[in-house]
Coordinates of C-alpha atoms in Angstrom, one line a residue:
M3 CA 15.2 -24.8 10.2
K4 CA 13.8 -23.6 7.0
Q5 CA 13.6 -20.3 5.9
T6 CA 11.5 -19.8 3.3
V7 CA 13.0 -16.6 1.3
N8 CA 10.3 -14.4 -0.5
P9 CA 10.4 -13.4 -4.3
P10 CA 11.8 -9.9 -5.1
L11 CA 9.9 -7.3 -5.5
N12 CA 8.0 -6.4 -8.4
P13 CA 11.2 -4.0 -9.5
S14 CA 8.8 -1.3 -11.9
L15 CA 6.8 -1.4 -8.6
N16 CA 9.3 -0.6 -5.7
N17 CA 11.2 1.4 -8.4
S18 CA 9.1 3.5 -10.2
P19 CA 10.6 6.7 -10.2
D20 CA 6.7 8.9 -10.0
A21 CA 3.3 8.2 -8.6
K22 CA 2.0 8.0 -12.7
T23 CA 4.8 6.2 -13.4
L24 CA 3.6 3.5 -10.6
L25 CA 0.5 3.9 -11.6
R26 CA 1.1 2.7 -15.5
A27 CA 2.9 -0.2 -14.0
A28 CA 0.0 -1.4 -11.6
S29 CA -2.0 -1.1 -15.0
N30 CA 0.3 -3.2 -17.4
S31 CA -1.1 -6.2 -14.5
A32 CA -4.0 -6.2 -16.5
R33 CA -2.7 -5.5 -20.0
R34 CA -5.6 -8.3 -21.8
E35 CA -8.0 -6.4 -19.9
N36 CA -7.0 -2.8 -20.6
N37 CA -6.3 -3.7 -24.8
G38 CA -9.8 -5.8 -24.6
L39 CA -11.3 -2.5 -22.9
T40 CA -10.1 -0.6 -25.6
L41 CA -11.6 -3.1 -28.0
I42 CA -14.8 -2.7 -26.8
G43 CA -15.0 1.2 -27.2
I44 CA -13.7 1.2 -30.3
I45 CA -16.5 -1.2 -31.4
Q46 CA -19.3 1.8 -29.4
T47 CA -17.8 4.1 -31.1
L48 CA -18.5 2.5 -34.8
C49 CA -21.1 1.4 -33.9
T50 CA -22.3 5.1 -33.1
I51 CA -21.1 6.4 -36.3
I52 CA -23.4 3.4 -37.7
F53 CA -26.1 4.0 -36.2
A54 CA -26.2 8.1 -36.8
A55 CA -25.3 7.1 -40.6
V56 CA -28.2 4.9 -40.7
I57 CA -30.7 7.3 -38.6
A58 CA -29.3 10.5 -41.3
L59 CA -29.9 8.5 -44.5
L60 CA -33.8 6.8 -43.2
I61 CA -34.8 10.6 -42.3
N62 CA -32.7 12.5 -45.6
D63 CA -35.1 9.5 -47.8
A64 CA -38.5 9.9 -46.2
V65 CA -38.6 14.1 -45.9
Y66 CA -35.8 14.8 -48.2
L67 CA -35.8 12.5 -51.1
Q68 CA -39.5 11.1 -50.5
Q69 CA -38.7 7.8 -50.6
D70 CA -39.7 4.8 -49.4
A71 CA -36.3 3.3 -47.4
W72 CA -37.7 3.8 -44.4
R73 CA -39.9 0.8 -45.1
Q74 CA -37.7 -1.7 -46.2
L75 CA -36.9 -4.4 -43.2
H76 CA -33.0 -4.6 -43.3
W77 CA -32.9 -1.7 -42.1
W78 CA -34.7 -1.7 -39.0
G79 CA -32.6 -5.2 -38.6
L80 CA -29.6 -3.3 -39.3
L81 CA -30.6 -1.1 -36.1
A82 CA -31.6 -3.3 -34.2
A83 CA -28.3 -5.2 -34.7
V84 CA -26.4 -1.7 -33.4
L85 CA -28.6 -1.5 -30.5
C86 CA -28.0 -4.9 -29.4
I87 CA -24.5 -4.5 -29.3
K88 CA -24.7 -1.4 -27.8
A89 CA -26.8 -2.5 -25.4
L90 CA -24.3 -6.1 -24.4
L91 CA -21.0 -4.7 -25.0
P92 CA -21.0 -1.8 -21.5
L93 CA -21.8 -5.7 -19.4
V94 CA -18.6 -6.9 -21.2
Q95 CA -17.0 -4.6 -20.5
A96 CA -18.1 -4.0 -17.2
Q97 CA -17.0 -7.7 -16.1
L98 CA -13.2 -6.2 -17.5
A99 CA -12.9 -2.6 -16.5
D100 CA -13.4 -5.0 -12.8
S101 CA -11.0 -7.9 -13.2
A102 CA -8.4 -5.0 -14.8
S103 CA -9.1 -2.9 -11.2
I104 CA -8.2 -6.1 -9.3
K105 CA -5.4 -7.1 -10.8
A106 CA -4.0 -3.9 -10.5
R107 CA -4.8 -3.4 -7.0
N108 CA -3.8 -7.1 -6.1
A109 CA -0.3 -5.9 -7.3
L110 CA -0.3 -2.7 -5.5
R111 CA -1.3 -4.7 -2.8
S112 CA 1.2 -7.4 -2.7
A113 CA 4.0 -5.0 -3.6
A114 CA 3.2 -3.2 -0.3
M115 CA 3.2 -6.0 1.6
E116 CA 6.7 -7.5 0.3
H117 CA 7.5 -4.4 1.0
C118 CA 6.6 -4.2 4.5
Q119 CA 7.9 -8.1 5.2
Q120 CA 11.6 -7.6 3.1
H121 CA 12.2 -4.2 5.1
H122 CA 10.7 -4.8 8.6
I123 CA 7.6 -2.5 10.0
K124 CA 10.8 -1.2 12.9
L125 CA 12.6 0.2 9.7
F126 CA 9.4 2.3 9.3
P127 CA 9.2 4.5 11.8
D128 CA 7.0 7.9 9.9
F129 CA 4.1 4.7 9.4
T130 CA 2.4 4.0 11.9
A131 CA 0.4 0.3 12.0
A132 CA -2.9 2.1 11.3
E133 CA -0.9 5.0 8.3
L134 CA 0.3 1.0 6.8
S135 CA -3.5 -1.0 7.5
S136 CA -5.0 2.7 6.3
L137 CA -2.6 2.4 2.7
I138 CA -2.3 -1.4 2.2
S139 CA -6.7 -2.0 3.0
T140 CA -8.8 1.1 2.1
E141 CA -6.9 4.0 0.2
I142 CA -5.4 0.9 -2.3
D143 CA -9.2 0.2 -2.7
S144 CA -10.2 3.9 -3.7
T145 CA -7.6 3.2 -7.0
R146 CA -10.7 1.0 -8.1
D147 CA -12.5 3.7 -9.8
Y148 CA -8.6 5.2 -11.8
F149 CA -8.1 1.6 -13.3
A150 CA -11.7 -0.3 -13.6
E151 CA -13.6 3.5 -15.5
F152 CA -10.6 6.7 -15.3
M153 CA -8.1 4.5 -16.9
P154 CA -10.1 2.1 -19.9
Q155 CA -11.8 6.0 -20.7
Q156 CA -8.5 8.0 -21.2
R157 CA -7.8 6.0 -23.8
L158 CA -11.4 5.7 -25.7
A159 CA -11.3 10.2 -25.0
M160 CA -8.1 9.6 -27.6
L161 CA -9.2 7.3 -30.1
A162 CA -12.6 7.5 -30.5
P163 CA -12.7 11.4 -30.8
V164 CA -10.7 10.4 -34.1
L165 CA -12.3 7.7 -35.4
I166 CA -15.3 10.6 -35.5
L167 CA -13.4 13.8 -36.8
L168 CA -12.7 10.8 -39.9
A169 CA -16.0 10.2 -40.1
C170 CA -16.8 13.7 -40.6
C171 CA -14.6 14.2 -42.8
S172 CA -16.2 12.0 -45.2
I173 CA -19.0 14.9 -45.9
S174 CA -17.5 18.1 -44.5
W175 CA -14.3 19.7 -44.0
L176 CA -15.2 22.9 -41.9
V177 CA -17.0 20.9 -38.5
P178 CA -13.9 18.9 -38.5
L179 CA -11.8 22.0 -37.7
I180 CA -14.7 23.5 -35.4
L181 CA -14.5 20.0 -33.1
A182 CA -10.6 19.5 -33.4
L183 CA -10.2 24.1 -32.6
T184 CA -13.3 23.9 -29.6
A185 CA -12.0 20.4 -28.5
P186 CA -8.7 21.7 -26.5
M187 CA -10.7 23.7 -24.1
V188 CA -11.9 20.5 -22.5
P189 CA -8.8 18.9 -21.2
L190 CA -7.6 21.9 -20.4
F191 CA -10.0 23.5 -18.2
M192 CA -10.2 19.4 -16.9
M193 CA -6.2 19.7 -15.5
I194 CA -6.5 23.7 -14.0
V195 CA -9.5 21.9 -11.9
G196 CA -7.4 18.5 -11.7
H197 CA -4.3 20.1 -10.1
K198 CA -6.7 21.9 -7.4
A199 CA -9.2 18.7 -7.3
A200 CA -5.2 16.5 -6.4
D201 CA -3.9 19.6 -3.7
A202 CA -7.6 18.9 -2.3
S203 CA -7.0 14.8 -2.3
Q204 CA -3.7 14.9 -0.9
R205 CA -4.9 16.8 2.0
N206 CA -8.2 14.8 2.4
L207 CA -5.2 11.5 2.6
I208 CA -3.6 13.4 5.2
Q209 CA -7.0 14.2 6.9
L210 CA -7.4 10.7 6.5
N211 CA -4.7 9.1 8.8
R212 CA -4.5 11.2 11.1
L213 CA -8.4 10.5 12.2
G214 CA -7.1 7.0 11.7
N215 CA -3.8 7.6 14.1
L216 CA -5.5 9.3 16.9
L217 CA -8.6 6.8 16.7
A218 CA -5.8 3.7 17.1
D219 CA -4.1 5.2 19.5
R220 CA -7.2 6.6 21.2
I221 CA -8.6 2.6 21.9
K222 CA -5.2 1.6 22.6
G223 CA -4.7 3.6 25.7
L224 CA -9.0 3.2 26.7
N225 CA -8.1 2.2 29.7
A226 CA -5.7 5.0 30.9
L227 CA -8.0 7.6 29.8
Q228 CA -11.3 6.3 32.1
L229 CA -8.3 5.7 34.5
A230 CA -7.7 9.5 34.3
R231 CA -11.3 10.4 32.9
T232 CA -10.4 12.2 30.5
T233 CA -12.8 10.5 27.4
D234 CA -14.8 13.0 27.1
Q235 CA -12.3 15.5 26.3
E236 CA -10.8 12.7 23.5
Q237 CA -14.0 12.1 22.3
Q238 CA -14.0 16.3 21.8
K239 CA -10.7 15.9 19.8
L240 CA -11.6 12.8 17.9
Y241 CA -14.9 14.8 16.5
E242 CA -12.9 17.7 15.7
Q243 CA -10.8 15.7 13.8
S244 CA -13.8 13.7 11.8
E245 CA -14.9 16.9 10.4
A246 CA -11.8 18.1 10.0
Y247 CA -12.2 15.0 7.4
R248 CA -15.5 15.7 6.1
H249 CA -14.6 19.3 5.5
S250 CA -11.5 18.2 3.5
T251 CA -13.9 15.2 1.6
M252 CA -16.4 17.9 0.9
Q253 CA -14.2 20.1 -0.3
V254 CA -12.4 17.2 -3.4
L255 CA -16.6 16.5 -4.6
R256 CA -17.3 20.9 -5.0
L257 CA -14.1 19.7 -6.6
A258 CA -15.5 17.4 -8.8
F259 CA -18.7 18.6 -9.5
L260 CA -17.2 22.1 -10.6
S261 CA -14.7 19.8 -13.1
G262 CA -18.2 18.1 -14.6
T263 CA -19.9 21.4 -14.6
L264 CA -16.8 23.3 -16.8
L265 CA -17.2 20.5 -19.3
E266 CA -20.9 20.1 -19.7
F267 CA -20.4 24.1 -20.5
F268 CA -17.1 24.0 -22.9
S269 CA -18.8 21.3 -25.5
A270 CA -21.9 22.8 -25.3
I271 CA -21.2 25.5 -26.4
S272 CA -19.3 23.8 -30.2
V273 CA -22.0 21.7 -30.4
A274 CA -24.0 24.8 -29.9
L275 CA -21.2 26.3 -33.1
V276 CA -21.9 23.4 -35.1
A277 CA -25.6 23.6 -35.2
V278 CA -25.5 27.6 -36.1
Y279 CA -23.0 26.2 -39.3
L280 CA -25.0 23.9 -40.0
G281 CA -28.5 25.9 -39.8
L282 CA -26.7 29.0 -41.3
L283 CA -25.6 26.5 -44.5
F284 CA -29.4 25.6 -45.1
L285 CA -30.9 28.7 -44.9
G286 CA -28.0 29.3 -48.0
K287 CA -26.3 32.3 -45.8
Y288 CA -22.6 30.8 -47.5
H289 CA -21.9 27.6 -49.0
I290 CA -18.5 26.3 -47.7
G291 CA -17.1 23.4 -45.4
S292 CA -18.4 20.8 -47.9
W293 CA -16.3 19.1 -50.6
S294 CA -19.2 18.6 -53.0
G295 CA -20.1 22.1 -52.1
E296 CA -23.5 20.8 -51.6
V297 CA -24.8 19.5 -48.2
T298 CA -28.0 17.2 -47.6
L299 CA -30.4 17.2 -45.2
G300 CA -29.0 13.4 -44.4
D301 CA -25.1 15.1 -43.8
G302 CA -26.5 17.5 -41.6
I303 CA -28.4 15.0 -39.4
F304 CA -24.7 12.6 -39.5
L305 CA -22.6 15.5 -38.3
L306 CA -25.3 17.3 -36.3
M307 CA -25.5 13.2 -34.6
L308 CA -21.8 13.2 -34.1
A309 CA -21.3 16.0 -32.5
P310 CA -21.8 16.2 -29.2
E311 CA -20.4 12.4 -29.8
F312 CA -16.9 13.7 -29.7
Y313 CA -17.1 14.8 -27.1
L314 CA -19.0 12.6 -25.1
P315 CA -15.4 10.5 -23.8
L316 CA -14.2 13.9 -22.6
R317 CA -17.3 14.6 -20.7
R318 CA -17.4 10.8 -18.9
L319 CA -13.7 11.5 -18.0
G320 CA -14.1 14.7 -16.4
P321 CA -16.2 13.3 -13.8
L322 CA -13.3 11.1 -13.3
Y323 CA -10.5 13.4 -13.3
H324 CA -11.0 13.2 -9.1
A325 CA -10.2 9.3 -9.8
R326 CA -6.7 10.1 -11.0
A327 CA -6.2 12.5 -8.0
D328 CA -6.9 10.2 -6.0
A329 CA -5.4 7.6 -7.2
M330 CA -2.1 10.5 -7.5
S331 CA -2.4 10.4 -3.7
V332 CA -2.5 7.1 -3.1
A333 CA 0.2 6.6 -5.2
E334 CA 2.6 9.3 -3.5
H335 CA 1.8 7.6 -0.4
L336 CA 3.1 4.1 -1.5
L337 CA 6.2 5.4 -2.4
R338 CA 7.0 7.6 0.8
L339 CA 6.6 3.9 1.6
F340 CA 8.2 2.8 -1.0
S341 CA 11.4 4.9 -0.3
K342 CA 11.6 3.5 3.6
K343 CA 14.2 1.1 2.3
D344 CA 15.5 2.1 5.8
S345 CA 17.1 5.2 6.2
Q346 CA 19.8 3.9 7.4
S347 CA 20.5 0.6 5.4
Q348 CA 20.1 3.9 2.4
R349 CA 23.8 5.7 3.9
T350 CA 25.2 1.1 4.4
P351 CA 27.4 1.8 1.3
Q352 CA 29.1 4.8 2.9
L353 CA 29.1 3.0 6.9
Q354 CA 29.7 -0.2 5.6
P355 CA 31.4 -0.2 2.4
H356 CA 33.7 -3.5 3.2
L357 CA 30.1 -5.5 3.9
Q358 CA 28.7 -4.4 0.5
T359 CA 32.1 -6.2 -2.1
R360 CA 31.9 -9.2 -0.2
S361 CA 30.4 -12.2 -2.1
D362 CA 29.6 -13.8 0.8
A363 CA 27.5 -11.4 3.0
H364 CA 25.0 -13.0 2.7
A365 CA 26.1 -16.6 2.3
V366 CA 24.0 -19.6 3.1
L367 CA 23.7 -20.1 7.1
P368 CA 26.0 -22.9 8.2
K369 CA 22.9 -25.5 10.0
Q370 CA 24.5 -25.3 13.4
I371 CA 25.7 -21.6 14.5
D372 CA 28.7 -22.7 17.3
S373 CA 29.7 -18.6 17.8
I374 CA 29.3 -14.9 16.9
T375 CA 31.8 -12.3 17.2
L376 CA 31.7 -9.3 16.7
Q377 CA 34.8 -6.9 15.5
N378 CA 34.8 -3.5 16.1
L379 CA 31.0 -3.7 15.6
Q380 CA 29.8 -0.3 15.8
T381 CA 26.0 -0.2 16.4
G382 CA 23.7 3.7 16.1
R383 CA 20.7 5.2 14.9
N384 CA 19.9 7.5 12.0
A385 CA 24.0 7.5 11.5
V386 CA 24.7 8.1 15.8
N387 CA 26.8 6.4 17.3
I388 CA 25.5 4.8 20.9
G389 CA 28.0 4.4 22.5
Q390 CA 32.1 2.3 21.9
P391 CA 32.5 -0.2 19.4
L392 CA 32.3 -3.5 21.0
N393 CA 34.7 -7.0 20.4
L394 CA 33.4 -10.0 21.6
T395 CA 33.1 -13.8 21.2
L396 CA 30.3 -16.1 21.8
R397 CA 29.6 -19.7 21.4
T398 CA 26.7 -22.4 22.0
G399 CA 26.8 -22.7 26.1
Q400 CA 26.7 -19.4 26.5
S401 CA 25.3 -16.1 26.8
L402 CA 25.6 -12.8 27.6
L403 CA 24.1 -9.7 30.3
L404 CA 24.0 -6.4 29.2
K405 CA 23.0 -3.7 31.4
G406 CA 23.4 -0.3 31.7
P407 CA 21.2 3.1 31.7
S408 CA 18.0 3.6 29.6
G409 CA 20.0 5.5 26.2
A410 CA 23.1 3.4 26.9
G411 CA 22.5 1.6 23.7
K412 CA 20.7 -1.7 24.2
S413 CA 18.5 -2.3 22.7
T414 CA 19.9 -0.5 19.8
L415 CA 22.4 -3.2 20.2
L416 CA 20.3 -5.9 20.1
D417 CA 17.8 -4.7 17.2
T418 CA 21.5 -4.7 15.6
L419 CA 21.8 -8.6 16.1
A420 CA 18.6 -8.8 15.1
G421 CA 19.1 -7.6 11.6
F422 CA 15.8 -4.7 12.2
I423 CA 19.4 -1.6 11.6
P424 CA 22.2 -1.5 10.2
A425 CA 25.5 -1.7 12.2
T426 CA 27.4 1.6 11.6
A427 CA 31.3 0.1 11.8
G428 CA 32.8 -3.1 12.3
E429 CA 31.9 -6.8 11.0
T430 CA 29.6 -9.9 12.9
L431 CA 31.4 -12.9 11.9
I432 CA 29.3 -16.7 12.2
N433 CA 31.2 -19.6 12.7
G434 CA 34.4 -17.2 11.8
Q435 CA 32.3 -16.2 8.4
P436 CA 31.8 -12.3 7.7
T437 CA 27.8 -12.4 7.5
T438 CA 25.5 -9.0 7.0
L439 CA 22.6 -9.8 9.1
L440 CA 20.7 -6.9 8.2
N441 CA 17.0 -8.1 6.6
N442 CA 18.8 -11.5 6.5
A443 CA 16.2 -13.8 6.6
Q444 CA 17.9 -17.0 6.7
W445 CA 19.7 -15.6 10.0
Q446 CA 16.1 -13.8 11.3
G447 CA 14.4 -17.7 11.0
R448 CA 17.6 -19.0 13.0
I449 CA 16.9 -16.3 16.4
G450 CA 14.6 -15.6 18.9
Y451 CA 13.9 -12.2 19.2
M452 CA 11.7 -10.3 22.4
A453 CA 11.5 -6.6 23.2
Q454 CA 10.4 -4.6 25.9
Q455 CA 7.2 -4.4 25.1
P456 CA 4.7 -8.0 23.3
E457 CA 4.7 -8.2 20.0
L458 CA 1.2 -10.1 20.3
L459 CA -1.8 -10.3 17.6
F460 CA -5.4 -10.0 18.2
D461 CA -5.8 -13.9 18.4
S462 CA -6.3 -17.2 20.4
I463 CA -3.3 -18.1 22.5
R464 CA -2.6 -21.1 19.9
N465 CA -2.4 -19.0 17.4
N466 CA 0.0 -16.3 18.8
L467 CA 2.6 -18.7 20.0
C468 CA 2.2 -21.0 16.8
L469 CA 2.4 -17.8 14.6
G470 CA 1.1 -20.2 11.2
R471 CA 3.5 -23.2 12.1
D472 CA 1.9 -26.0 13.4
F473 CA 2.9 -27.4 16.6
S474 CA 0.7 -30.1 19.1
D475 CA -0.9 -29.3 22.0
A476 CA 1.5 -31.1 24.6
Q477 CA 4.3 -28.7 22.4
L478 CA 2.4 -25.8 23.5
L479 CA 2.1 -26.6 27.3
A480 CA 5.6 -27.3 27.3
A481 CA 6.7 -24.3 25.9
L482 CA 4.5 -22.4 28.4
T483 CA 5.7 -24.4 31.3
R484 CA 9.2 -23.5 30.8
V485 CA 7.9 -19.4 31.1
Q486 CA 5.7 -20.6 34.4
A487 CA 2.2 -19.7 32.2
D488 CA 1.3 -23.1 32.2
I489 CA -0.9 -23.1 35.1
L490 CA -1.9 -19.5 34.0
V491 CA -3.6 -20.4 30.4
R492 CA -5.1 -23.9 32.0
A493 CA -7.5 -21.5 34.3
L494 CA -8.3 -19.6 31.2
P495 CA -12.4 -20.6 29.6
G496 CA -11.0 -22.0 26.8
Q497 CA -7.3 -21.9 27.4
L498 CA -5.1 -22.2 24.4
D499 CA -8.1 -21.0 22.3
Y500 CA -8.3 -18.0 24.2
Q501 CA -8.5 -15.1 22.4
I502 CA -6.7 -12.0 23.7
S503 CA -5.5 -8.3 22.3
D504 CA -2.3 -7.0 20.2
S505 CA -0.3 -6.2 23.0
G506 CA -1.8 -8.0 25.9
G507 CA -5.1 -7.0 26.2
Y508 CA -7.2 -9.3 29.4
L509 CA -3.7 -10.2 29.8
S510 CA -1.8 -8.6 32.9
G511 CA 1.9 -6.9 31.3
G512 CA 3.4 -9.7 32.8
Q513 CA 1.2 -12.6 32.2
A514 CA 1.8 -11.4 28.0
Q515 CA 5.4 -11.3 28.4
R516 CA 5.6 -14.6 29.3
I517 CA 3.4 -15.8 26.7
A518 CA 5.8 -13.7 24.3
L519 CA 8.8 -15.8 25.7
A520 CA 7.0 -19.2 25.3
R521 CA 6.0 -18.6 21.7
V522 CA 10.4 -17.9 21.6
F523 CA 11.6 -21.2 23.2
L524 CA 8.7 -22.6 20.8
H525 CA 10.8 -21.9 17.7
Q526 CA 14.0 -23.3 18.9
P527 CA 16.2 -20.7 18.4
D528 CA 19.8 -20.8 18.0
L529 CA 20.4 -17.5 20.0
L530 CA 17.7 -16.0 22.2
L531 CA 17.9 -11.9 22.4
L532 CA 15.7 -10.6 24.8
D533 CA 15.3 -7.1 26.4
E534 CA 13.7 -6.6 29.7
P535 CA 12.1 -9.7 29.7
T536 CA 11.7 -10.1 33.1
A537 CA 10.5 -6.5 33.6
N538 CA 7.1 -7.3 34.2
L539 CA 8.0 -10.7 36.2
D540 CA 8.2 -11.2 39.9
D541 CA 11.0 -11.8 41.6
E542 CA 10.3 -15.6 42.0
T543 CA 8.9 -15.9 38.1
A544 CA 11.6 -14.0 37.3
D545 CA 13.6 -17.0 39.1
L546 CA 12.7 -19.5 37.6
F547 CA 12.5 -17.7 33.8
L548 CA 16.1 -17.4 34.3
T549 CA 16.7 -20.9 35.1
S550 CA 14.5 -21.9 31.4
L551 CA 17.3 -19.9 30.0
R552 CA 20.2 -21.9 31.8
Q553 CA 18.8 -25.3 30.4
F554 CA 18.1 -23.6 26.5
T555 CA 22.0 -22.2 26.9
Q556 CA 23.2 -26.1 28.7
L557 CA 21.2 -27.8 25.4
G558 CA 23.6 -25.4 23.0
G559 CA 21.7 -23.0 22.6
I560 CA 23.3 -18.9 23.1
V561 CA 21.6 -15.9 24.9
I562 CA 22.2 -12.3 24.6
M563 CA 20.1 -10.3 27.7
A564 CA 19.8 -7.1 28.5
S565 CA 18.2 -6.2 32.4
H566 CA 18.8 -3.9 34.8
R567 CA 18.0 -6.1 37.2
T568 CA 20.8 -7.1 39.7
R569 CA 20.6 -9.7 40.3
D570 CA 20.5 -11.4 37.0
Q571 CA 24.0 -10.8 36.6
T572 CA 25.4 -14.5 38.8
L573 CA 23.3 -16.7 36.1
F574 CA 25.8 -15.1 33.1
Q575 CA 29.4 -16.2 32.0
Q576 CA 29.7 -12.3 30.8
T577 CA 28.3 -9.2 31.8
I578 CA 28.5 -6.2 29.2
T579 CA 28.2 -2.5 31.2
L580 CA 26.8 0.4 29.0
H581 CA 27.5 3.7 30.2
S582 CA 25.9 6.8 28.2
S583 CA 27.1 9.2 30.2
E584 CA 30.5 8.9 28.1
G585 CA 29.5 6.1 25.4
A586 CA 32.0 3.8 27.3
L587 CA 32.3 -0.2 27.5
Y588 CA 33.4 -2.2 29.9
E589 CA 33.5 -6.1 30.6
K590 CA 33.7 -8.4 33.3

């Protein structure tokens, strides 16, 4: 069976040291669009300066110099051209901004999806399905305003004031000085309010995740709640959590409005200072601030028109600062996901140094797996050993039964052999060659694994069996027959196209388990790892299933199964009993 190896994660995203670096790296995926947005912003600022200069010239000639320059059509043609350019540029700007935002969000989403695919959901005990779904969809989509509006406006807020200061310096040195001294007040208060908004946004995301987790959990157990007649109480809990989320959302909005109010206040004061200076200058109270010692009416109009334009980029940036706070919160959430490279596997260099130095640890697996050998293999979770080291060898056509009470380590051993968690010590040899199983895509493509709870999709039985591969109806029914589920499926409306929910909803526990078992047989693995596959089956169906396992081993397969049923022991060539009390291991 060919196994497609996933491309490596984008290291600039996956290994970002902080949220700011992560967002910057995502933004770099749309560098061409960002450069275009910066160029458009510069052109818009130049158009504003030209528009102000022409208006000031015409008013000065008409009112102060009593000339007829305003009657000349080329000036009006220039104004019309500038206005048309200023009207068309936002359309191009909006398209580029959307394109940049889509690319950046796709980069974040791809990194998150690839990370989950490579490290598996089971390696994230701190991340529930609802939280991951919210992060990959809703939360990453909420960064749209950050990449589409905040990032371009941030660059423009640095470039546009510089261009306006240079234009003002051509007439006066005092007005640019006033603008330069008052400008830091705007970002200063914006940062103060922004930190509060970031904290509020982080709390808002926490409330959203809590609401999502609560809702997903209650929907999953809706039948049990209805039987227990506690739906009213749970409905009240959902209402209270939704109210907490509403209050946290309103707090974020209040801080956003406060930020905008502060920006408008300080920019209005700064523009007023320029207006007062020009007014007293024209009244003859003083004659300072200009290079030539004289400021004409046109010069004053030009300076007064550019003063509010100097603060406009900063004022536009203010309302978008909450978008930055939201994006930083999402980035922190993504960093927490990226840091979950399996806390156990992060300790692997200390626990398994010999495996880290072997050049053949991830060597290509042989076409035929003839044997699997465990040499002093110690299993455990979170660096805590479970049981004693294992030493055994299984060859093609052999089967092994794991027995023992709950908590003895049967599921942990199966998860270790499946490559979901690392062994804390020892080696695994495939055909006599040491092989690292953890996150080994080749290995996981050669095995069949079924946990205690069947993992099914909210989809048709056909798609649950195929999992993206192509199989004929005859192959599907043959696999169902091996687990005594063909009669069940033929009796359902739509048969193979019958829709089921995740965890086998609309089917009984035994029926869902048989569908999951049929999927295991369908993909023809070399090794079967089964965790209590007969737990929800009646004795007759369980015996028929075990007969199918025997046929599987007779065809050259290897089976390792955990079970509590005493009657299963006779069908296996080897039996190992794990004891949780002393951690002892007994082999018969």
